[in-house]
Coordinates of C-alpha atoms in Angstrom, one line a residue:
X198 CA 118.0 129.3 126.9
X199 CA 118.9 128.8 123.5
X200 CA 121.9 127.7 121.4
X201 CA 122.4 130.8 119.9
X202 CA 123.6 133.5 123.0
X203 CA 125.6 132.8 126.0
X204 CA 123.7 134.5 128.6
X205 CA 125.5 136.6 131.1
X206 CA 125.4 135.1 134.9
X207 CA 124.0 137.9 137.4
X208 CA 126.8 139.1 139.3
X209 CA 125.3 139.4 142.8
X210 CA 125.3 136.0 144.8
X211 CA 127.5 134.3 142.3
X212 CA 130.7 132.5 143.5
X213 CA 132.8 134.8 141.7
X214 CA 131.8 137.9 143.8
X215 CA 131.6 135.7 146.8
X216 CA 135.2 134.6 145.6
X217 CA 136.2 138.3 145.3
X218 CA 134.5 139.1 148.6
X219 CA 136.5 137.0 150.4
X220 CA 139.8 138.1 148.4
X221 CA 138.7 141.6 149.0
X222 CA 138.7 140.8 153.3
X223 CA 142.5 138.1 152.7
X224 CA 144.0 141.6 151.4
X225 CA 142.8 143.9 154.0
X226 CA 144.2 141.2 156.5
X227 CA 147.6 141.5 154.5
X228 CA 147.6 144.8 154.8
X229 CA 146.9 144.8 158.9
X230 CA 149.9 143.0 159.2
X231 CA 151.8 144.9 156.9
X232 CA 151.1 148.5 158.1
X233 CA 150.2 147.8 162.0
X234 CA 153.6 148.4 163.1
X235 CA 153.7 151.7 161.3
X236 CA 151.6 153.0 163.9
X237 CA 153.0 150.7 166.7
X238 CA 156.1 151.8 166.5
X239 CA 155.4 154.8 167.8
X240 CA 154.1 153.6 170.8
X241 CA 157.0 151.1 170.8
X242 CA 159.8 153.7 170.9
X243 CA 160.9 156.5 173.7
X244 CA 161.4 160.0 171.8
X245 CA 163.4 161.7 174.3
X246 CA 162.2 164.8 172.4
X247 CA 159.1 164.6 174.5
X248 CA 161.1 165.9 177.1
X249 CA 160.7 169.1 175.7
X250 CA 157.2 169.5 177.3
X251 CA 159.4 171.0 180.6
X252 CA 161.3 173.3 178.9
X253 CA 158.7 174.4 177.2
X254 CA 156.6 174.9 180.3
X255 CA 159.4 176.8 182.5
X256 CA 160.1 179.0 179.5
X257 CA 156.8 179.3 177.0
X258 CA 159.4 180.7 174.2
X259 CA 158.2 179.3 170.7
X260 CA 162.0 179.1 169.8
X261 CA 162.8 176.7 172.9
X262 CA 159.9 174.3 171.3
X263 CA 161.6 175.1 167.7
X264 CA 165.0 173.7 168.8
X265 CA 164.0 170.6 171.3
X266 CA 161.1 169.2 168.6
X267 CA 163.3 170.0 165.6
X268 CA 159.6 170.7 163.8
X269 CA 158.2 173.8 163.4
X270 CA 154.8 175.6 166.2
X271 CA 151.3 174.8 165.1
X272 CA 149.7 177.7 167.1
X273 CA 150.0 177.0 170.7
X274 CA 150.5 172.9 170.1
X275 CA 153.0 172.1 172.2
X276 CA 153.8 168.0 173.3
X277 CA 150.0 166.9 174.3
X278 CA 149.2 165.0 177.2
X279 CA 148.4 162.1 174.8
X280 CA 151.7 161.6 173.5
X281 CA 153.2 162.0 176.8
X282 CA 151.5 159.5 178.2
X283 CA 152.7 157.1 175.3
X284 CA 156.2 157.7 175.9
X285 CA 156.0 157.0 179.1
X286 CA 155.1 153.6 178.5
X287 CA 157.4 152.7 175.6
X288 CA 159.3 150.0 176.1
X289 CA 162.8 150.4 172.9
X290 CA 165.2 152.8 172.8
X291 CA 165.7 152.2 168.9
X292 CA 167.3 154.6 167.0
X293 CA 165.9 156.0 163.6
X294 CA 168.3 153.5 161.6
X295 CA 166.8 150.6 163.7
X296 CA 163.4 151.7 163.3
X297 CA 164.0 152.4 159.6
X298 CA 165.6 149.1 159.0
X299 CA 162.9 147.0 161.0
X300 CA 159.7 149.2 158.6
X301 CA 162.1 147.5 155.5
X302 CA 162.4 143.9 157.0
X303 CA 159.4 142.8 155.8
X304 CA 159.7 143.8 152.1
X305 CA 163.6 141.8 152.5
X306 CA 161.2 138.8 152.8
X307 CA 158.3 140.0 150.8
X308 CA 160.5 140.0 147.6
X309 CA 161.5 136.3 147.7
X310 CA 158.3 134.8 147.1
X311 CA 156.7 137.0 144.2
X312 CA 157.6 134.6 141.2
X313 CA 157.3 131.7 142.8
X314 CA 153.8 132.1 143.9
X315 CA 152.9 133.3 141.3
X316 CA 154.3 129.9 139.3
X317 CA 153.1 127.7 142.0
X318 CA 149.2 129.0 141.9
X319 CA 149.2 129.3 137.8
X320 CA 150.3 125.1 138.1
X321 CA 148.6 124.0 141.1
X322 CA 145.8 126.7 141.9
X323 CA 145.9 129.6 144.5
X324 CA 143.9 128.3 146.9
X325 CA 146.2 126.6 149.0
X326 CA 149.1 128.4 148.6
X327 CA 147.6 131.4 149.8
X328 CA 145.5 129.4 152.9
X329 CA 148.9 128.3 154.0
X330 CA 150.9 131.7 154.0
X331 CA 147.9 133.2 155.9
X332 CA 148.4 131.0 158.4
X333 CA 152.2 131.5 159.1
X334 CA 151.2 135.3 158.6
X335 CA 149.0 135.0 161.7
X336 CA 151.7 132.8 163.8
X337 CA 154.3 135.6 163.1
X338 CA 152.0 138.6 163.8
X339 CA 151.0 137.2 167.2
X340 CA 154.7 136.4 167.9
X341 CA 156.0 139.8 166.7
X342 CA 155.7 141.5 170.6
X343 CA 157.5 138.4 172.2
X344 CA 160.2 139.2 169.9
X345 CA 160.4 142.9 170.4
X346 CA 161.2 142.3 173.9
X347 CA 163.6 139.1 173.3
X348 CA 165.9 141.2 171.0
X349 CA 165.8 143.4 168.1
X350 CA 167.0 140.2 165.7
X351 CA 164.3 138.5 166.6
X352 CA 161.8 141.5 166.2
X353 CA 163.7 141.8 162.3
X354 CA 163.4 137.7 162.1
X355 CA 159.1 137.5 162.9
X356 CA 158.9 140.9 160.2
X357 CA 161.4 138.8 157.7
X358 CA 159.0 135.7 157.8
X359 CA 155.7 137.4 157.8
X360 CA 156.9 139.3 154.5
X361 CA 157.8 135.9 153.0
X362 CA 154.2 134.5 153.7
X363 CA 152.8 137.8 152.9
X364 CA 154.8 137.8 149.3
X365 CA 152.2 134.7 147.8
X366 CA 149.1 137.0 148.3
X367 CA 148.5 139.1 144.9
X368 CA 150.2 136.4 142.3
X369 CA 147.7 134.4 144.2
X370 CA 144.7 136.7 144.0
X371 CA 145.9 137.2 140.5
X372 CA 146.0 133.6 139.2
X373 CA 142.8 133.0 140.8
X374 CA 141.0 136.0 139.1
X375 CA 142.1 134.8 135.7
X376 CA 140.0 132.3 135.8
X377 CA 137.4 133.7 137.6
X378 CA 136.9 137.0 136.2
X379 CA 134.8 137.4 133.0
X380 CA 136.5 139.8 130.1
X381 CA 133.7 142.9 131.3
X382 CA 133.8 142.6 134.8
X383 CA 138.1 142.9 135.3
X384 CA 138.8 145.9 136.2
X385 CA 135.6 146.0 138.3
X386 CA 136.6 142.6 140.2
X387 CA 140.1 143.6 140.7
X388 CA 139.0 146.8 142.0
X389 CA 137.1 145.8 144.4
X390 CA 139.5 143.2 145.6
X391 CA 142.4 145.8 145.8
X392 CA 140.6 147.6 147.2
X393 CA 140.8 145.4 150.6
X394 CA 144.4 146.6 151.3
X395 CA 143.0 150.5 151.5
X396 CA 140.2 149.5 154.2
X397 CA 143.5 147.4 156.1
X398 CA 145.2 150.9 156.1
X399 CA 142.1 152.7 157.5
X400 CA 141.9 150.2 160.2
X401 CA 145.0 149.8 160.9
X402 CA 146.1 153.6 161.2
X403 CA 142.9 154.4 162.9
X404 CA 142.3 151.7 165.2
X405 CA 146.0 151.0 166.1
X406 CA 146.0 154.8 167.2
X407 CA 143.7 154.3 169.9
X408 CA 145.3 150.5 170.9
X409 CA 148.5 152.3 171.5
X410 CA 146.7 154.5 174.5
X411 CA 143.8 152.4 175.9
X412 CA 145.0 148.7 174.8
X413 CA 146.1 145.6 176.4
X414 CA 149.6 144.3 177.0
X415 CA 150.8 147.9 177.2
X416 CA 148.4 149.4 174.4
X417 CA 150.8 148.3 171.5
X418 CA 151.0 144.8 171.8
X419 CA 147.0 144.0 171.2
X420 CA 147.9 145.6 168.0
X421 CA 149.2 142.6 167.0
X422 CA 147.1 140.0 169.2
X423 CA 144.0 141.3 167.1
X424 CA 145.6 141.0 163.6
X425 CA 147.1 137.3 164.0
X426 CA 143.5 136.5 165.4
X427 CA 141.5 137.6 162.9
X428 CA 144.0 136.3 160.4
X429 CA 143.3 132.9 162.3
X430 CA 139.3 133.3 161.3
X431 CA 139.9 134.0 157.8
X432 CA 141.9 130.9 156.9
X433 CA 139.4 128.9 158.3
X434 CA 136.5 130.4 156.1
X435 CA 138.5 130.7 152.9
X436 CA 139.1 126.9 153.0
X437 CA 135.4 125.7 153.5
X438 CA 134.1 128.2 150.6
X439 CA 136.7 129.2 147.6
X440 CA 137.8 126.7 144.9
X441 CA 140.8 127.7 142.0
X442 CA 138.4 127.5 139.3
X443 CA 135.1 127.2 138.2
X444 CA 135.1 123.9 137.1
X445 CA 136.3 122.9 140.8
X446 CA 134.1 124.5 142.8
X447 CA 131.1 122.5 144.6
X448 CA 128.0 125.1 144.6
X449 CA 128.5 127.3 141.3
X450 CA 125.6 127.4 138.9
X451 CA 126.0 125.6 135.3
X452 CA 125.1 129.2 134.0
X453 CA 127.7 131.0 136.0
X454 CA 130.3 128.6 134.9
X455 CA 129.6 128.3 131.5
X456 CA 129.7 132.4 131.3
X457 CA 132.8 132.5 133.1
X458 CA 134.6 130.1 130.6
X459 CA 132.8 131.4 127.7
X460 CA 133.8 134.7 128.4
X461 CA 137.5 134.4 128.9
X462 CA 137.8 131.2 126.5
X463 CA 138.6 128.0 128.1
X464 CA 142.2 127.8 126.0
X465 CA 143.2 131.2 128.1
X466 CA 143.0 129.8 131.5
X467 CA 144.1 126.3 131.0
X468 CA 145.9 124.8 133.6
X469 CA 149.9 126.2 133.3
X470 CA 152.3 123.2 132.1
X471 CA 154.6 125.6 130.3
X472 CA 155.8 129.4 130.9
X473 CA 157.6 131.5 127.8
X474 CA 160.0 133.2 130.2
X475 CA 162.2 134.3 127.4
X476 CA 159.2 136.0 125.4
X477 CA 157.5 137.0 128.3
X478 CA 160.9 139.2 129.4
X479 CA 161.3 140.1 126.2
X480 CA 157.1 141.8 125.6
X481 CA 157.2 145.7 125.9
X482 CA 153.9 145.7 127.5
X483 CA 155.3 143.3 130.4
X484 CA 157.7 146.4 130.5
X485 CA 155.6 149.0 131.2
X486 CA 153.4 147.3 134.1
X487 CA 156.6 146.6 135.7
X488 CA 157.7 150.5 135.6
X489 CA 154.0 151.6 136.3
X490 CA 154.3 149.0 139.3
X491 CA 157.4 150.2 140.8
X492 CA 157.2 153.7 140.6
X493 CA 153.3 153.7 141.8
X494 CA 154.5 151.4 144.4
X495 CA 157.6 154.2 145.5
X496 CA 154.9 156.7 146.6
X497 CA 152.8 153.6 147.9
X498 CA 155.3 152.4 150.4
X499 CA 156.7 156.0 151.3
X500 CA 153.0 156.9 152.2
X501 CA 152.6 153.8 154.4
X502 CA 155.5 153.3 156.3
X503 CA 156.2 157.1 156.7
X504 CA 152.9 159.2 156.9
X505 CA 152.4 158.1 160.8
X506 CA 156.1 159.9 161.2
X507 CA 155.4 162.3 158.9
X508 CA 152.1 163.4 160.6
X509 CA 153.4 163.3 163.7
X510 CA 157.3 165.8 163.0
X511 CA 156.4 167.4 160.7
X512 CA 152.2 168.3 161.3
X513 CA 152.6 167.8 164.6
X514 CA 149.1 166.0 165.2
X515 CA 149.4 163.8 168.3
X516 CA 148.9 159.8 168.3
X517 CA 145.4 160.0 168.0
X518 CA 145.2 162.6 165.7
X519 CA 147.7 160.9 163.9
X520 CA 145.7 157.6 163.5
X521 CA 142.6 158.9 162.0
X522 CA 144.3 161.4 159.6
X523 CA 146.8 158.8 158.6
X524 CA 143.6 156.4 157.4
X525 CA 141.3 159.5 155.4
X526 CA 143.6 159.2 152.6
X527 CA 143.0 155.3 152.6
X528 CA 139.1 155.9 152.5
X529 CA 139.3 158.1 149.9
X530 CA 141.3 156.4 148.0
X531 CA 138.9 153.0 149.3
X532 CA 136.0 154.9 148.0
X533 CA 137.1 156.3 144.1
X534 CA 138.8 153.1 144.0
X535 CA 135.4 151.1 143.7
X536 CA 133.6 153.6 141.0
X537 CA 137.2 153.8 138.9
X538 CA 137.2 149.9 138.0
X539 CA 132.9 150.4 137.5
X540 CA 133.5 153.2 134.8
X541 CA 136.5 151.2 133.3
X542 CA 134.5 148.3 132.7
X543 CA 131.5 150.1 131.3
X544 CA 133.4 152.2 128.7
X545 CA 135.1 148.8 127.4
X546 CA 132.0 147.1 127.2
X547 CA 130.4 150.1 125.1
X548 CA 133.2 150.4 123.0
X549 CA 133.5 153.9 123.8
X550 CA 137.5 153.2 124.2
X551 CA 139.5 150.4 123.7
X552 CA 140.8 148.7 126.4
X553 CA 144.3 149.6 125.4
X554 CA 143.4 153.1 125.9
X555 CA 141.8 152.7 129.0
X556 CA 144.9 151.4 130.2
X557 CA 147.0 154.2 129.5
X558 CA 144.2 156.7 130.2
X559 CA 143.4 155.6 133.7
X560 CA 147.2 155.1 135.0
X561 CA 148.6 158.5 133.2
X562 CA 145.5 160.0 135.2
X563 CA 146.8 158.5 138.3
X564 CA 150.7 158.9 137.9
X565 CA 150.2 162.9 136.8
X566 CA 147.3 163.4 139.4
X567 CA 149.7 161.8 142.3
X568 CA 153.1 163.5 141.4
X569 CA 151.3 167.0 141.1
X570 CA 150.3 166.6 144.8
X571 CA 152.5 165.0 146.5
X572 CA 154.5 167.5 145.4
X573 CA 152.1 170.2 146.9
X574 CA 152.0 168.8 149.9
X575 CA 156.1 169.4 150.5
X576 CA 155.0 173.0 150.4
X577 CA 152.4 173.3 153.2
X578 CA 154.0 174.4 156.3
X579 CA 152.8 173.3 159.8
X580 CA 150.2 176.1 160.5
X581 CA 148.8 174.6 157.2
X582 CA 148.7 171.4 158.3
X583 CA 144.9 170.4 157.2
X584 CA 145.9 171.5 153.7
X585 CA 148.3 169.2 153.6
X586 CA 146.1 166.3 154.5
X587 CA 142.9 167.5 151.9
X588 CA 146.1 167.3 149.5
X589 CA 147.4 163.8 150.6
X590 CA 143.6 162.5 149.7
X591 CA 143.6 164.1 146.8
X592 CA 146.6 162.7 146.0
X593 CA 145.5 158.7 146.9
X594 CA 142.4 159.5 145.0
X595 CA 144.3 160.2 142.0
X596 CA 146.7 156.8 142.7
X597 CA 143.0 154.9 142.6
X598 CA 143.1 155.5 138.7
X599 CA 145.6 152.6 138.9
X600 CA 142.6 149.8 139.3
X601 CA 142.1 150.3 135.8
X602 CA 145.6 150.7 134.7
X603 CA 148.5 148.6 135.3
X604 CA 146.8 146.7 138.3
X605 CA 144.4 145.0 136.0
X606 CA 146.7 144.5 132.8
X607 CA 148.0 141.5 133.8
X608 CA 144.5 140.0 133.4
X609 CA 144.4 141.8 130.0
X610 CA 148.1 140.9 128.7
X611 CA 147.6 137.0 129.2
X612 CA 144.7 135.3 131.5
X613 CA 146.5 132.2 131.8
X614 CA 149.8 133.3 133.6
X615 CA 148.5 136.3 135.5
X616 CA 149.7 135.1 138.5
X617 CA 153.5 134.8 137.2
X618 CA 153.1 138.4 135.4
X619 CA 152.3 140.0 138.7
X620 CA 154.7 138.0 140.7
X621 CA 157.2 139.5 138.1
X622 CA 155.7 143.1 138.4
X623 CA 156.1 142.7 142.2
X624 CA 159.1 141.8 142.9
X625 CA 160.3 144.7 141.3
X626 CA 157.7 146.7 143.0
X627 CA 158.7 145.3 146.4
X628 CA 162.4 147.3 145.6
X629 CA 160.5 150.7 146.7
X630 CA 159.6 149.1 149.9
X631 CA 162.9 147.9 150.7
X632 CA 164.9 151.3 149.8
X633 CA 161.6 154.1 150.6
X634 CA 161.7 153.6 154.6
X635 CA 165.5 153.9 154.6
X636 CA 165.7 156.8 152.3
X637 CA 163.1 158.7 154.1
X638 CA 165.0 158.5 157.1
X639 CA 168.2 159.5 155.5
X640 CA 166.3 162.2 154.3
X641 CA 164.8 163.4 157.5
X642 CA 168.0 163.3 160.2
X643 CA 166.5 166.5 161.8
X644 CA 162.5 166.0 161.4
X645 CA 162.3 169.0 159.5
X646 CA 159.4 170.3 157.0
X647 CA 161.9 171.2 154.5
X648 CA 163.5 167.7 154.8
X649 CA 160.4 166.2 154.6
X650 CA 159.8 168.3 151.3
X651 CA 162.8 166.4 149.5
X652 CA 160.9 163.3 150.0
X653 CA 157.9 164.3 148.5
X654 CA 159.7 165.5 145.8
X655 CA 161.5 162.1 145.3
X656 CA 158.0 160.7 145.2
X657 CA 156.5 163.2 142.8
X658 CA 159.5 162.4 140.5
X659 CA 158.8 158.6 140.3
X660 CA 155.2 159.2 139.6
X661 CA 155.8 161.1 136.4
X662 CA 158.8 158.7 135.3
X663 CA 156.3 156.3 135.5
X664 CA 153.6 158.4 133.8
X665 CA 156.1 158.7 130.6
X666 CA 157.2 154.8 130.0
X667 CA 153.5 153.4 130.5
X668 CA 152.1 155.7 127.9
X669 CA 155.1 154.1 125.5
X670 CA 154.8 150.7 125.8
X671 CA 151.3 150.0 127.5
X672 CA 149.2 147.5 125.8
X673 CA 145.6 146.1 126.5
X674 CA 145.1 142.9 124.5
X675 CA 145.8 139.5 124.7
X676 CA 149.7 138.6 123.7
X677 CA 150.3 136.3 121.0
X678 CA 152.6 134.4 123.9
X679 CA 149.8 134.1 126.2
X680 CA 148.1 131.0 125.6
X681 CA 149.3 127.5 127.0
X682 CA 150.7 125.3 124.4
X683 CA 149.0 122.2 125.2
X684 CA 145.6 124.2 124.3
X685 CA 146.4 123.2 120.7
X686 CA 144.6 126.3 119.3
X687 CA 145.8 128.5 117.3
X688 CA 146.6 131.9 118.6
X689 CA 144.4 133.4 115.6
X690 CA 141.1 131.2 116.3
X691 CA 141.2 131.5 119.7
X692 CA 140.6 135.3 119.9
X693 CA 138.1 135.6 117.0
X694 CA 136.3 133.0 118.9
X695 CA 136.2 134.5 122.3
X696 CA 135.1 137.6 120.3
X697 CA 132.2 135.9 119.1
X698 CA 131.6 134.8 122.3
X699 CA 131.6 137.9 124.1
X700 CA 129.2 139.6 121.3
X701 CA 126.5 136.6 122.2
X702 CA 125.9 137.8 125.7
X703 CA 122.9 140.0 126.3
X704 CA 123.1 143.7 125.7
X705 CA 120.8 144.1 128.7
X706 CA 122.7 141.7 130.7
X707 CA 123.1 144.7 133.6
X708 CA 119.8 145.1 134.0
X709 CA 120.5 140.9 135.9
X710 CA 123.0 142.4 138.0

C-alpha cells in the first residue's frame, strides 16, 4: 500500500462489525428485559371480565358480551379457551393503576443514569460500564417473580433497579461507536445495532405469549428465568472479545485501525477530559435530536407497553394471538430498519445529499409516515381488526426512517461526546416512558375502541410536533464545540484534514466489503 491513499478496511470479519454484532445481541437483551413484562402481565393478573364467558354462554346475546368485556364482538369471538385458561392460573389481583404504575417503574430508574453513563464511557470507555449493568440487569430479571409474590413494592423495587442498570446501555453503545464507526459506515453500524432492540420485541411478544400458557413456574415466571439467563451468557462473551477503542483492542488489523482513525480523525475521538456543557445546551441542533428523541420515543413506549393490552380490549385477539401480532410490527420495522441506515450511508458517500439533508429527510419521513398511521389505526373498529395491524407495521416501518435521522446524529454533531449527547437526548426521551403507560390507562378506564382512539391520536400528535422542530434546527456536521481541547488542533484544520482523508479512500472500496 502506498503513502498516497488510506485504504478502506473490508467490513466483514473486522472487529468493528464483530463489535456491532455483539452490541446489536446487548440491545435485544435490553429490550427482553424491558418489554417481557408487557406480555407477562397478562398472565400475571386475574381479569374478572373473563367471567363473562358464562353469561355469555347461558345467554348468546352479543349485547351481554358488549357490556361484561367493555370491547366491542369480533364475529362470533367470544372469551377463548386460551385466555381462560390463563386466568385461571394468575396469581395478582392488581388493579389498572397498579399495573400502569409497575409498566412506568422501570423508566423512574431508567432516567437516572442517562448522563452519567454517557460521561463515564466518553472518560473511561463503555466497556465496563455497560458489562457491569448487564449483570445487575440479569440479577433483577431473575428476581423480578420472587418479588411479585413477596409484595407489590418489591415487584416496583426489582423494575426500579433493572431500569437504572438498563439506563447506561445506548450512551454506552454510543461512546463506543464513536470511535469505532468510520464517517460512511454510521448510519449503517448504528442501524444495525438499533436494530437489536426490535428483534428483543419480537421475541419477547412472541415467545413470552406462548411461556405464559405452556411454561414453567406457572408459564409466566420462565419469562423471566430465560431473560436473566441469557443476559448471564452475554456478559461473559462481551468481556473476552470487545475493547473501547481501536487502539485497545488485542486482535484488530493495523489496516482496520488505521482506517478507523483515519476516517473519523484521531482529534474527534480523543479520550474526554473536558465537556462544554454550557455550549453544548446552548447548540440548536442538540435541540432538535432531543425533540425528535422524545416525541419518537412517545409513540415508542405507548406501542410497547400498551399494544399487548391494546390487542387484547380492544382487537380482541387472545394471548396467543396476541403475542405474535404484537412482535409483526417489530420485524417489520427489524427488517426496513437494516436497508434504511444502507441507503443512508450510500447517498452520503456519493454526494447525492448532504448528510444534513439526510438527516432531516429520513426523520421527517418517519415522524409524518408514523403520525399518519397511527392515527388510522384509531379508526379501525374490531371486525377490522387485521387492518389495524397491516397499519401498526406500516406505521413501525415508517418510525425505521429514524436510523438515519436523529438516532445517528449524535455521531454526526460531535464523535467525541456521543455518549454524553445521547445520554442527554435520553433522559428526556425516557419522560414518554414514565408518563405514556399512565396516560394510556387514564385514557382507557372502560377498554373501549373509541378510548383507545384518543391515544392514538395523542401519539399521532407528538409525531408531527416532532416532524416540525427537527426540520428547523437539524444539523449534520461536525460542531465547532465538538472536539476535546487537549487535541490542540484547530477546529478549522481538523475538518479539512479529515476531508482529505476521507477523499483518499478507494472509490471501489465496496467492492472489499
Amino acid at each position: 500500500m502506498g503513502d498516497d491513499y488510506i485504504e478502506k478496511a473490508p467490513l466483514f470479519f473486522s472487529q468493528r462489525i464483530i463489535l456491532a454484532l455483539l452490541s446489536f445481541v446487548g440491545t435485544l437483551l435490553v429490550y427482553v428485559t424491558r418489554v417481557n413484562i408487557s406480555v407477562a402481565i397478562i398472565c400475571m393478573v386475574r381479569n374478572p371480565q373473563t367471567n363473562a364467558t358464562t353469561a355469555w354462554n347461558s345467554s348468546g346475546v352479543n349485547g351481554t358480551l358488549n357490556v361484561t368485556l367493555g370491547a366491542g364482538v369480533c364475529g362470533d369471538m367470544g372469551v377463548s379457551a386460551v385466555d381462560k385458561d390463563t386466568n385461571d392460573r394468575a396469581e395478582f389481583d392488581w388493579d389498572k393503576l397498579t399495573r400502569s404504575e409497575l409498566l412506568s417503574m422501570y423508566f423512574y430508574g431508567y432516567i437516572f443514569t442517562q448522563i452519567p453513563s454517557g460521561w463515564l464511557a466518553s472518560r473511561y470507555g463503555g466497556k465496563r460500564v455497560w458489562e457491569v449493568n448487564m449483570f445487575i440487569c440479569a440479577l433483577c430479571t431473575i428476581l423480578t417473580p420472587v418479588c411479585a409474590r413477596t409484595h407489590i413494592y418489591m415487584a416496583y423495587a426489582a423494575r426500579f433497579i433493572l431500569g437504572v442498570a438498563a439506563g447506561v446501555t445506548f450512551p454506552c453503545v454510543h461512546a463506543m461507536l464513536g470511535k469505532w464507526a468510520p464517517r460512511y459506515e454510521r448510519s449503517m453500524l448504528t442501524s444495525f445495532v438499533f436494530a437489536g432492540p426490535l428483534i428483543g420485541n419480537i421475541a419477547t411478544f412472541s415467545i413470552s405469549g406462548l411461556l405464559c400458557q405452556y411454561g414453567f413456574d406457572n408459564g409466566w415466571g420462565s419469562i423471566f428465568y430465560l431473560s436473566g439467563i441469557f443476559n448471564f451468557l452475554w456478559v461473559i462473551v462481551w468481556h473476552f472479545t470487545t475493547a473501547d477503542s481501536p487502539a485497545r483492542h488485542k486482535w484488530i488489523t493495523e489496516r482496520e485501525k488505521l482506517y478507523i482513525e483515519a476516517s473519523i480523525g484521531k482529534g474527534s475521538i480523543a479520550k474526554v477530559r473536558y465537556v462544554p456543557w454550557l455550549k453544548m445546551f446552548t447548540s440548536g441542533p442538540l435541540w432538535a435530536a432531543i425533540t425528535a428523541h422524545l416525541c419518537n420515543n412517545y409513540v415508542h413506549y405507548t406501542l410497547l407497553t400498551s399494544l399487548p393490552t391494546f390487542m387484547k380490549e380492544s382487537l380482541n385477539f387472545d394471548i396467543k394471538q396476541n403475542g405474535f401480532l404484537s412482535s409483526l410490527p417489530y420485524l417489520c420495522q427489524f427488517l426496513a430498519s437494516i436497508g434504511v441506515g444502507y441507503v443512508a450511508d450510500t447517498v452520503r458517500e456519493r454526494k447525492m445529499m448532504s448528510t444534513r439533508m439526510v438527516r432531516r429527510s429520513f426523520q421527517s419521513v418517519s415522524f409524518i409516515g408514523t403520525a399518519i398511521c397511527i392515527a388510522s389505526v384509531g379508526q379501525i373498529s374490531c371486525e377490522q381488526r387485521y387492518i389495524a395491524v397491516f397499519l401498526l407495521c406500516l406505521c413501525t416501518i415508517f418510525m425505521s426512517f429514524n436510523r438515519a435521522g436523529y438516532i445517528v446524529n449524535h455521531l454526526d454533531l460531535a464523535p467525541s461526546y456521543a455518549g454524553i449527547l445521547f445520554g442527554i437526548t435520553n433522559t428526556a426521551a425516557t419522560i414518554p416512558g414514565m408518563i405514556a403507560p399512565i396516560i394510556a390507562g387514564a385514557l382507557t378506564p372502560n377498554k373501549t375502541a373509541e378510548e383507545w382512539k384518543i391515544v392514538f391520536y395523542v401519539c399521532a400528535g407528538n409525531a408531527a410536533f416532532g416532524a416540525i422542530i427537527y426540520l428547523l434546527l437539524a444539523d449534520g456536521e461536525l460542531q465547532s464545540w465538538a472536539v476535546p481541547p487537549q487535541s490542540k488542533v484547530k477546529m478549522e484544520v481538523l475538518v479539512e484534514r479529515d476531508r482529505d482523508e476521507a477523499k483518499k479512500v478507494r472509490p471501489n472500496s465496496h467492492s472489499s466489503q
